[in-house]
mmCIF file with all atom_site columns, C-alpha atoms in Angstrom:
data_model
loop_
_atom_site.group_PDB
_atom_site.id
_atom_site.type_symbol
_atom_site.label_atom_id
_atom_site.label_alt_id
_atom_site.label_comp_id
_atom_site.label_asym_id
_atom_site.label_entity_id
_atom_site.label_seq_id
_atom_site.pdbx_PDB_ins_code
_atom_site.Cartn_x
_atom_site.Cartn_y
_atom_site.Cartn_z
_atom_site.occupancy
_atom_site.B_iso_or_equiv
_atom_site.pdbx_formal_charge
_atom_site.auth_seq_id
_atom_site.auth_comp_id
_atom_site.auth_asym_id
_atom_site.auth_atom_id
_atom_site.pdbx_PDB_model_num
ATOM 1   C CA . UNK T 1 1   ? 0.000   0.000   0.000   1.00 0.00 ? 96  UNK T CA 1
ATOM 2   C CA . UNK T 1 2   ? 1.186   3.306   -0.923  1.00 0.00 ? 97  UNK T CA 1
ATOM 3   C CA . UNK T 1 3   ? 0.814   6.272   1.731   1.00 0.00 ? 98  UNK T CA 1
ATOM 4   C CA . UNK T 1 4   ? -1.902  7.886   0.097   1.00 0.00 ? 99  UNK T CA 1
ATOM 5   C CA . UNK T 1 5   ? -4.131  4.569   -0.362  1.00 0.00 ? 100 UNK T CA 1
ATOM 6   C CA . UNK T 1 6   ? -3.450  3.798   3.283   1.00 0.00 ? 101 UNK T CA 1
ATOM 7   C CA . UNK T 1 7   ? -5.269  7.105   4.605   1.00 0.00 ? 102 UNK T CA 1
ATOM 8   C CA . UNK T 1 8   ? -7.875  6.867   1.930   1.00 0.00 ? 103 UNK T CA 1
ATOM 9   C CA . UNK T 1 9   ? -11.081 4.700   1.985   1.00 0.00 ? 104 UNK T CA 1
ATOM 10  C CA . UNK T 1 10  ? -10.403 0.877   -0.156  1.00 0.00 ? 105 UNK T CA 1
ATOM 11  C CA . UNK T 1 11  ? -11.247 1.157   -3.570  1.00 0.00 ? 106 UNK T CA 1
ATOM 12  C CA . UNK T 1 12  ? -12.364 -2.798  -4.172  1.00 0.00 ? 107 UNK T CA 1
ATOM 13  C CA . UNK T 1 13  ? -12.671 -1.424  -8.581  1.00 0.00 ? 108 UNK T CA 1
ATOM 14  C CA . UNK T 1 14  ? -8.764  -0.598  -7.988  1.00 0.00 ? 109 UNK T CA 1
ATOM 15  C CA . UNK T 1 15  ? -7.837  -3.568  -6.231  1.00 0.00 ? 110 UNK T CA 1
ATOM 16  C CA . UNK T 1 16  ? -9.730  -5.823  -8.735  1.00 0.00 ? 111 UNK T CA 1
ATOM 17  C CA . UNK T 1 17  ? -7.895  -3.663  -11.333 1.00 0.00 ? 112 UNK T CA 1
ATOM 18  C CA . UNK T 1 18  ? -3.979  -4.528  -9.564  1.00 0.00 ? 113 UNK T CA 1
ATOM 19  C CA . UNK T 1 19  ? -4.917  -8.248  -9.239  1.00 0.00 ? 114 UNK T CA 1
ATOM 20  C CA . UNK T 1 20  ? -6.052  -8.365  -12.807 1.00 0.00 ? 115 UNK T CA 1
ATOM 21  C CA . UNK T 1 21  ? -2.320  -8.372  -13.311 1.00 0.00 ? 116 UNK T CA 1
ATOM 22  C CA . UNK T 1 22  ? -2.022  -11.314 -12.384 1.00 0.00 ? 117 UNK T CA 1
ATOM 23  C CA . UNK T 1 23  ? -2.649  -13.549 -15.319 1.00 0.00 ? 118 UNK T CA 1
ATOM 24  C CA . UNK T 1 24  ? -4.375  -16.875 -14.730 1.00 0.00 ? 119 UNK T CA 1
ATOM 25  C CA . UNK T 1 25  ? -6.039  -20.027 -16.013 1.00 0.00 ? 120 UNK T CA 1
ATOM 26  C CA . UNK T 1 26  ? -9.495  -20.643 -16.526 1.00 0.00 ? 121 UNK T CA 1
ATOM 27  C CA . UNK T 1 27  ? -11.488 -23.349 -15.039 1.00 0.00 ? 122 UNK T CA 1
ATOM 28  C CA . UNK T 1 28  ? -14.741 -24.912 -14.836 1.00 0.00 ? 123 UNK T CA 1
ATOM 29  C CA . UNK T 1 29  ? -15.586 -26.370 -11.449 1.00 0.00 ? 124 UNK T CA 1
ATOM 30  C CA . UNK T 1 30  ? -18.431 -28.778 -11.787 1.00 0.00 ? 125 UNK T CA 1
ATOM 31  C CA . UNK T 1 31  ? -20.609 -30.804 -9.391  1.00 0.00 ? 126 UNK T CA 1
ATOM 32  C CA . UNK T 1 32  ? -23.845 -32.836 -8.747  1.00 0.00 ? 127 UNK T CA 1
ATOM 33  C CA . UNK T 1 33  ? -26.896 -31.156 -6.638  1.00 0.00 ? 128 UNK T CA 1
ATOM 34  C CA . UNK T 1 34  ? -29.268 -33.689 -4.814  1.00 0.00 ? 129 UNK T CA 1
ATOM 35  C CA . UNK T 1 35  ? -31.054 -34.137 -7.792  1.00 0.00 ? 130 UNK T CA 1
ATOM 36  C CA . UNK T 1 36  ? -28.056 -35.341 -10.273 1.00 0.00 ? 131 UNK T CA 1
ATOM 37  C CA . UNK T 1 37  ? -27.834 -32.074 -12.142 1.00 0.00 ? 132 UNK T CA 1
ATOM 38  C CA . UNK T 1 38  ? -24.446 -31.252 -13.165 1.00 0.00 ? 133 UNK T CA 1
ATOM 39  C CA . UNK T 1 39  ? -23.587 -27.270 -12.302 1.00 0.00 ? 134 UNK T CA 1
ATOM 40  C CA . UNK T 1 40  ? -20.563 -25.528 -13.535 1.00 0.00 ? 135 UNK T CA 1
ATOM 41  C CA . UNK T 1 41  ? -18.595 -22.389 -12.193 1.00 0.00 ? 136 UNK T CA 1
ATOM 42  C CA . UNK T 1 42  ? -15.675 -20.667 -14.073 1.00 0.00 ? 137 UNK T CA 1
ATOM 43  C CA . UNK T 1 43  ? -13.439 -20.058 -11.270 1.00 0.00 ? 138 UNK T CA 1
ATOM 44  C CA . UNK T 1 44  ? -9.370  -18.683 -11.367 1.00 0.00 ? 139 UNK T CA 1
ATOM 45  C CA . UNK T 1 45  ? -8.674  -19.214 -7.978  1.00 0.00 ? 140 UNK T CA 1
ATOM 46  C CA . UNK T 1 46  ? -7.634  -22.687 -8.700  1.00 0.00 ? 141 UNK T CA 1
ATOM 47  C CA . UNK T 1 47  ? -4.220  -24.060 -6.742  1.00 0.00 ? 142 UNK T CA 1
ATOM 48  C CA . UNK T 1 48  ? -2.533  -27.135 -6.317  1.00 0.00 ? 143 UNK T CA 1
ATOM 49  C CA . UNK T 1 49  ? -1.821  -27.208 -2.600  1.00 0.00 ? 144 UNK T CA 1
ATOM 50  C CA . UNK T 1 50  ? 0.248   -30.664 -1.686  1.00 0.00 ? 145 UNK T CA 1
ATOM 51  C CA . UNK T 1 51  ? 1.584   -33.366 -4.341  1.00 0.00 ? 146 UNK T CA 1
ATOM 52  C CA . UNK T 1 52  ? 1.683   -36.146 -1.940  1.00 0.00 ? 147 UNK T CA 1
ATOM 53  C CA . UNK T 1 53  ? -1.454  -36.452 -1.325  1.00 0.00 ? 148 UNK T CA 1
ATOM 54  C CA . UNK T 1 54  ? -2.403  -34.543 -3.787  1.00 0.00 ? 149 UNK T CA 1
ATOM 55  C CA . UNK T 1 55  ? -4.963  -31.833 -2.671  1.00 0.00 ? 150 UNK T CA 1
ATOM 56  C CA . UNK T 1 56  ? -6.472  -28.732 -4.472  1.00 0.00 ? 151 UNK T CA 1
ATOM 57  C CA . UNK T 1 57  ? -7.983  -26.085 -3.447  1.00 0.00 ? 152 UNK T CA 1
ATOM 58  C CA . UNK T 1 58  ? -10.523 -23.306 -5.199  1.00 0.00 ? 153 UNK T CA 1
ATOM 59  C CA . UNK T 1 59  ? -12.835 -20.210 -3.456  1.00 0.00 ? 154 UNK T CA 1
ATOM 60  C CA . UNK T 1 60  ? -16.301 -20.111 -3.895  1.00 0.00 ? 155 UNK T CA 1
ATOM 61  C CA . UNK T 1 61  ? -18.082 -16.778 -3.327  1.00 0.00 ? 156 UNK T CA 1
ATOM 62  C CA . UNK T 1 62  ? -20.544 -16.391 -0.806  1.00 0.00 ? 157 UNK T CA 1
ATOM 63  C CA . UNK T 1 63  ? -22.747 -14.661 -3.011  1.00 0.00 ? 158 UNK T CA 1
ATOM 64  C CA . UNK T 1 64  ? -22.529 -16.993 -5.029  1.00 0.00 ? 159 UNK T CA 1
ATOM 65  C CA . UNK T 1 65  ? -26.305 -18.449 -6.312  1.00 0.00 ? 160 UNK T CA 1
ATOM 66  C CA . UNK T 1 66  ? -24.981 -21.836 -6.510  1.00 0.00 ? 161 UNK T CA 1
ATOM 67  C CA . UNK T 1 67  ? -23.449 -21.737 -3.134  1.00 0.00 ? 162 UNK T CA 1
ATOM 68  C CA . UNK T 1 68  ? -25.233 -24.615 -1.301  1.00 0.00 ? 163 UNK T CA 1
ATOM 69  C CA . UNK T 1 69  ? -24.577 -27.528 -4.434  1.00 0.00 ? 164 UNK T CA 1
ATOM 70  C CA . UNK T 1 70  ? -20.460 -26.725 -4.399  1.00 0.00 ? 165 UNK T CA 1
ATOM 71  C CA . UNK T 1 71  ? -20.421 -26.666 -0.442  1.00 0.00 ? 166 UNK T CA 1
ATOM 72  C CA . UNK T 1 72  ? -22.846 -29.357 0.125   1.00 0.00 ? 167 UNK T CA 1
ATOM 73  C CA . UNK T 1 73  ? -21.361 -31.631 -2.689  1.00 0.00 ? 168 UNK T CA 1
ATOM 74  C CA . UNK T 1 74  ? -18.371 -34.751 -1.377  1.00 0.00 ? 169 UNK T CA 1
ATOM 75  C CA . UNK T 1 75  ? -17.460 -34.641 -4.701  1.00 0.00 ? 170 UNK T CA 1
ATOM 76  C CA . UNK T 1 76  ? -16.205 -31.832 -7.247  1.00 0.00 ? 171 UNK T CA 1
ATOM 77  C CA . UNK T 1 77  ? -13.870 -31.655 -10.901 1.00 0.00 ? 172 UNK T CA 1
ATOM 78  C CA . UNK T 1 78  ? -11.462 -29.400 -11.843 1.00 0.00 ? 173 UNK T CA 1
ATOM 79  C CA . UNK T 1 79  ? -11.744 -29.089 -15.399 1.00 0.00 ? 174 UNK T CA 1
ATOM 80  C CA . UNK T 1 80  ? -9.136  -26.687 -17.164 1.00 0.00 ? 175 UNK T CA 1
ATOM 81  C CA . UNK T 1 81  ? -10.551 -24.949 -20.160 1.00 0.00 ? 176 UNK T CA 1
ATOM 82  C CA . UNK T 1 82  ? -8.992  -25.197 -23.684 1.00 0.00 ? 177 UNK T CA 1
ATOM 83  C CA . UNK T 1 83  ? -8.524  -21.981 -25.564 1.00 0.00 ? 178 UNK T CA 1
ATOM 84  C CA . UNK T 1 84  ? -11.295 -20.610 -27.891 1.00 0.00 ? 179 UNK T CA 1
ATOM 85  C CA . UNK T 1 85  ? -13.832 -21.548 -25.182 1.00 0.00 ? 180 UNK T CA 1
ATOM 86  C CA . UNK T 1 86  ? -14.750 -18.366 -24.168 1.00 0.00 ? 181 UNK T CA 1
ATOM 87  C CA . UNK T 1 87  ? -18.443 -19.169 -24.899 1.00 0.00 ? 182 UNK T CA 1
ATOM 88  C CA . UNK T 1 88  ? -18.631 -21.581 -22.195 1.00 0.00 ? 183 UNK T CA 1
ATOM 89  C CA . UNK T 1 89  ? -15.986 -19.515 -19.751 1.00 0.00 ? 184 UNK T CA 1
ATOM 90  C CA . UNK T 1 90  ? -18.792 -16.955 -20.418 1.00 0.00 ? 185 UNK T CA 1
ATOM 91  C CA . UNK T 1 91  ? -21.629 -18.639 -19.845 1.00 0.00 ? 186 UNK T CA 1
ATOM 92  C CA . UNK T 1 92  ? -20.405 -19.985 -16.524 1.00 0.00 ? 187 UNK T CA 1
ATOM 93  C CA . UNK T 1 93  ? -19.617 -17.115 -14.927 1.00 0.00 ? 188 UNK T CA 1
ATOM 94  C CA . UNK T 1 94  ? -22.393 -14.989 -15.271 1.00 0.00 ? 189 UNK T CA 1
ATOM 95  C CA . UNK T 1 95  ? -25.620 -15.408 -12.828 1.00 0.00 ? 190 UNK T CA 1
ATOM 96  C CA . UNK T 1 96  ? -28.303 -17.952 -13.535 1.00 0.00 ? 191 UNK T CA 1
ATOM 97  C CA . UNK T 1 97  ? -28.639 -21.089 -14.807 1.00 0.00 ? 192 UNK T CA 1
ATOM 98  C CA . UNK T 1 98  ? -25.350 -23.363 -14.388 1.00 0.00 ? 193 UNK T CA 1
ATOM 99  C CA . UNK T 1 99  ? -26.566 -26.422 -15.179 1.00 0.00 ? 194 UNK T CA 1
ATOM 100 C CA . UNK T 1 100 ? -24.409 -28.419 -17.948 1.00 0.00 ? 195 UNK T CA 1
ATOM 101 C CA . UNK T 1 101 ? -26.380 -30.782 -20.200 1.00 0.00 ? 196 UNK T CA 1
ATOM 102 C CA . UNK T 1 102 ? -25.887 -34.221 -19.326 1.00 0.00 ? 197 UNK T CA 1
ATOM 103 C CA . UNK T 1 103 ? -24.292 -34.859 -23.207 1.00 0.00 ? 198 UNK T CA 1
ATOM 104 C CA . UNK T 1 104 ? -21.461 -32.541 -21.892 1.00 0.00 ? 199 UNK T CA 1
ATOM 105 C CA . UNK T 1 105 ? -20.227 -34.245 -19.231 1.00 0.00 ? 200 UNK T CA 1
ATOM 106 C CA . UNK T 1 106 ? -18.367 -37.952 -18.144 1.00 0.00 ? 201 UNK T CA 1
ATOM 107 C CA . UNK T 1 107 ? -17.502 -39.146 -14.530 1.00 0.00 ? 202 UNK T CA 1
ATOM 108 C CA . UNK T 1 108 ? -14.736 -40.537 -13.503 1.00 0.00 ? 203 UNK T CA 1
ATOM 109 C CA . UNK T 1 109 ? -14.014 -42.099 -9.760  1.00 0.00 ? 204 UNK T CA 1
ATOM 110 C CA . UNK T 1 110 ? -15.562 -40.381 -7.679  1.00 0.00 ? 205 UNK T CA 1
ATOM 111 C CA . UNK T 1 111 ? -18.733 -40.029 -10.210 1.00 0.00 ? 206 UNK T CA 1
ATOM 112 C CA . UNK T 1 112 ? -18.777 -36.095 -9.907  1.00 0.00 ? 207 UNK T CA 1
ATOM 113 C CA . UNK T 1 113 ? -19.156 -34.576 -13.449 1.00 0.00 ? 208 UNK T CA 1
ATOM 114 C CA . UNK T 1 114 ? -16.026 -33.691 -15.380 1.00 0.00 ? 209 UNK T CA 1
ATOM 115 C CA . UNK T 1 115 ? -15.638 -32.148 -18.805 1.00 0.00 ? 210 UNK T CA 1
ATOM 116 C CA . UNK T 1 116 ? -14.329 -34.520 -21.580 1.00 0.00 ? 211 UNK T CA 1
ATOM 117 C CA . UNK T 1 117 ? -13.260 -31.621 -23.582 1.00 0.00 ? 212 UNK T CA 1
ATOM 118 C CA . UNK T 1 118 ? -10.951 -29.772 -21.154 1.00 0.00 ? 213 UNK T CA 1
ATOM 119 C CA . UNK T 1 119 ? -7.342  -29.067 -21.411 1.00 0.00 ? 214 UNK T CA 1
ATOM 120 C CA . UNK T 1 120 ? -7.031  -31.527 -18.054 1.00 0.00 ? 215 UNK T CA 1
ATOM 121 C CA . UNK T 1 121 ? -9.282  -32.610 -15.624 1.00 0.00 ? 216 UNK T CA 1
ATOM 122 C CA . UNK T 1 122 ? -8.993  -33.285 -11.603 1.00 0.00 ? 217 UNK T CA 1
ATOM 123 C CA . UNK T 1 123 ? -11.163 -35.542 -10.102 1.00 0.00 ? 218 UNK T CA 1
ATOM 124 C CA . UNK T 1 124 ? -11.588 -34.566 -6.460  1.00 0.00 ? 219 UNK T CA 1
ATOM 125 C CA . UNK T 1 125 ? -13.208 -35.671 -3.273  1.00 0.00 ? 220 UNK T CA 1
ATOM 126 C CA . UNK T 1 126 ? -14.188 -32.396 -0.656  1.00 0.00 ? 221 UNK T CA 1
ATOM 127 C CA . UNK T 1 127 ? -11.485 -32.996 1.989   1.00 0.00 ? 222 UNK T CA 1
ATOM 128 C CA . UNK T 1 128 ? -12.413 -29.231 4.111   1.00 0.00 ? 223 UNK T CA 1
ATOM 129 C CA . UNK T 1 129 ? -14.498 -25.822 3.615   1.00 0.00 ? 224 UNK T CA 1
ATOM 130 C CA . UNK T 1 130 ? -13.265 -23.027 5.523   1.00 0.00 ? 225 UNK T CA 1
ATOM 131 C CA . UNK T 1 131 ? -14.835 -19.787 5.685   1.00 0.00 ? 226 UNK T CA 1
ATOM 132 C CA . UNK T 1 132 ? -12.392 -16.716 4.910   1.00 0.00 ? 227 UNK T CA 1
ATOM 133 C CA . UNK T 1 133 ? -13.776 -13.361 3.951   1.00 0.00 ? 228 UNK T CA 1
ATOM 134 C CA . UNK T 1 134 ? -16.545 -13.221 1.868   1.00 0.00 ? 229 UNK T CA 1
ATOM 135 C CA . UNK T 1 135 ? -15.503 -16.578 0.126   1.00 0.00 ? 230 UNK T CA 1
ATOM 136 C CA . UNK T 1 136 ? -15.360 -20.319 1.278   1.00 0.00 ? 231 UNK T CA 1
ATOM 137 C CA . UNK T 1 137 ? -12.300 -22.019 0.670   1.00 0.00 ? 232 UNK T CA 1
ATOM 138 C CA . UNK T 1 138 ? -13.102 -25.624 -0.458  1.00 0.00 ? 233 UNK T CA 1
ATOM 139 C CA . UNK T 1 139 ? -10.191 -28.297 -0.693  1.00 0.00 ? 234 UNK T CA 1
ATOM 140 C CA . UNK T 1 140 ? -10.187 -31.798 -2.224  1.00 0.00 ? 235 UNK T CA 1
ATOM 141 C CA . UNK T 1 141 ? -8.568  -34.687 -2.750  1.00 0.00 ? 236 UNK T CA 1
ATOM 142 C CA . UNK T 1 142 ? -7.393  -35.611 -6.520  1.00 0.00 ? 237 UNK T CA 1
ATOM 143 C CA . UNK T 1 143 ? -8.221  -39.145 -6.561  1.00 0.00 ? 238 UNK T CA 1
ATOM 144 C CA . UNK T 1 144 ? -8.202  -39.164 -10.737 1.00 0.00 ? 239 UNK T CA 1
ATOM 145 C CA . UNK T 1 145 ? -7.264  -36.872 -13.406 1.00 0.00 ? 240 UNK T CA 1
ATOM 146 C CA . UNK T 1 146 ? -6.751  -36.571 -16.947 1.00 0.00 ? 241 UNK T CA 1
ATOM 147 C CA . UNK T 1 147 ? -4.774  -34.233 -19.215 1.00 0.00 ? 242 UNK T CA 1
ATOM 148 C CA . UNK T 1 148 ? -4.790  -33.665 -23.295 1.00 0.00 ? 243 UNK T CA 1
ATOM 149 C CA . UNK T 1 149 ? -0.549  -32.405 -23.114 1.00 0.00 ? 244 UNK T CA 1
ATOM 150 C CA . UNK T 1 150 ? -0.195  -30.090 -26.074 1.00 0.00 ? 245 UNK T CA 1
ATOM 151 C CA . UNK T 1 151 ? -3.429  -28.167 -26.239 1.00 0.00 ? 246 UNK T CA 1
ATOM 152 C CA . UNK T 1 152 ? -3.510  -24.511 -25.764 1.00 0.00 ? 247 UNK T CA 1
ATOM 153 C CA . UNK T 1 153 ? -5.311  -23.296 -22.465 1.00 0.00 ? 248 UNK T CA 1
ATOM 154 C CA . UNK T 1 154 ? -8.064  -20.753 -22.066 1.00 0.00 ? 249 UNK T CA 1
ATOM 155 C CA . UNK T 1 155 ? -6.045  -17.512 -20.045 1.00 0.00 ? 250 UNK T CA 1
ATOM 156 C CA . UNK T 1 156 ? -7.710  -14.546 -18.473 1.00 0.00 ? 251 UNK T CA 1
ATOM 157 C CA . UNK T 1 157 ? -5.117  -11.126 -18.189 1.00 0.00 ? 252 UNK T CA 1
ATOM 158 C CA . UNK T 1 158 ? -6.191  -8.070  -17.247 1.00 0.00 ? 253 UNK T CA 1
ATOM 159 C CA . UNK T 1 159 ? -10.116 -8.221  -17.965 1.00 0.00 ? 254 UNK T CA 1
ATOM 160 C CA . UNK T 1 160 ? -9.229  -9.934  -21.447 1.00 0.00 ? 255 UNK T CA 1
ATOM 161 C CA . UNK T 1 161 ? -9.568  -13.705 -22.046 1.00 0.00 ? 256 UNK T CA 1
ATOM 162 C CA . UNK T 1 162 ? -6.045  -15.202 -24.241 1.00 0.00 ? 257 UNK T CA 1
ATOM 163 C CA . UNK T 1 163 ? -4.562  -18.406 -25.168 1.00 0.00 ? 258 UNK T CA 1
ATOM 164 C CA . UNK T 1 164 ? -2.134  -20.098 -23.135 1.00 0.00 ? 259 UNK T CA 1
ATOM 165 C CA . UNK T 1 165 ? 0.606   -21.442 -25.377 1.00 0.00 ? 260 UNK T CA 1
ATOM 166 C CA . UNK T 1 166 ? 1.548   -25.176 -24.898 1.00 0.00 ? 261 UNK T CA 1
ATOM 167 C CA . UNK T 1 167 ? 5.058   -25.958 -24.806 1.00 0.00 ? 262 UNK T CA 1
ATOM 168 C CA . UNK T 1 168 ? 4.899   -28.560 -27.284 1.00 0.00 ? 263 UNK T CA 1
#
């Protein structure tokens, strides 16, 4: 914080503005409500936390609509999107309806919905929520995962969404 922004009320438009330097991947979280309905939610806040075991974690706003079928789920995928999927990035991440058709999606172990389609997927089982700030933090197990190596990811950088180059 510079001097002046310490004395002067937090702008959260600036902040989001900084942080939007920070580019990052874009991912689809998906899981089953009680009924079987597969919901997705573009999230960036994706992180590998441990290798061995492997656990991830991802924040879920409290706002968020579809707040009780990610926090109530035991089971969740990670699903990394490929580039030029900025349609369903969109979709996703804007209020409403975040149901995936059933033709979109496979299981895997656990039997939570995962995207065939995606860049790589991570099968997870919830291992702990924990309530920080306005979000939940939600962790999980990888018990599966799959990965197409060589196929450009979807990016987001500063408001814009961009291709991630593979190294291949």
């Amino acid at each position: 914080m510079t001097e002046d922004s310490a004395s002067s009320p937090f702008d959260s438009l600036a902040y989001r503005r900084a942080l939007g330097g920070f580019g990052t991947g874009v991912a689809l979280v998906a899981a089953h409500d009680r009924e079987g309905r597969a919901h997705g939610l573009i999230v960036n806040s994706l992180t590998s936390v441990s290798l061995h075991p492997p656990i991830m974690l991802w924040c879920l706003a409290n706002s968020c609509a579809a707040f009780g079928v990610f926090t109530d789920a035991a089971a969740f995928s990670m699903n990394i999107l490929r580039s030029g999927d900025e349609a369903v990035a969109r979709q996703f991440s804007r209020r409403g309806d975040r149901i995936i058709p059933p033709d979109q999606v496979c299981t895997m172990e656990t039997g939570g919905p995962v995207l065939p389609a995606a860049v790589a997927s991570l099968d997870c089982r919830r291992r702990l929520r924990q309530p920080m700030g306005d979000h939940e933090v939600i962790y999980g197990d990888v018990v599966a995962y799959r990965g197409d190596p060589g196929v450009d990811a979807l990016g987001f950088f500063r408001g814009q969404y961009v291709t991630l180059k593979s190294g291949s």
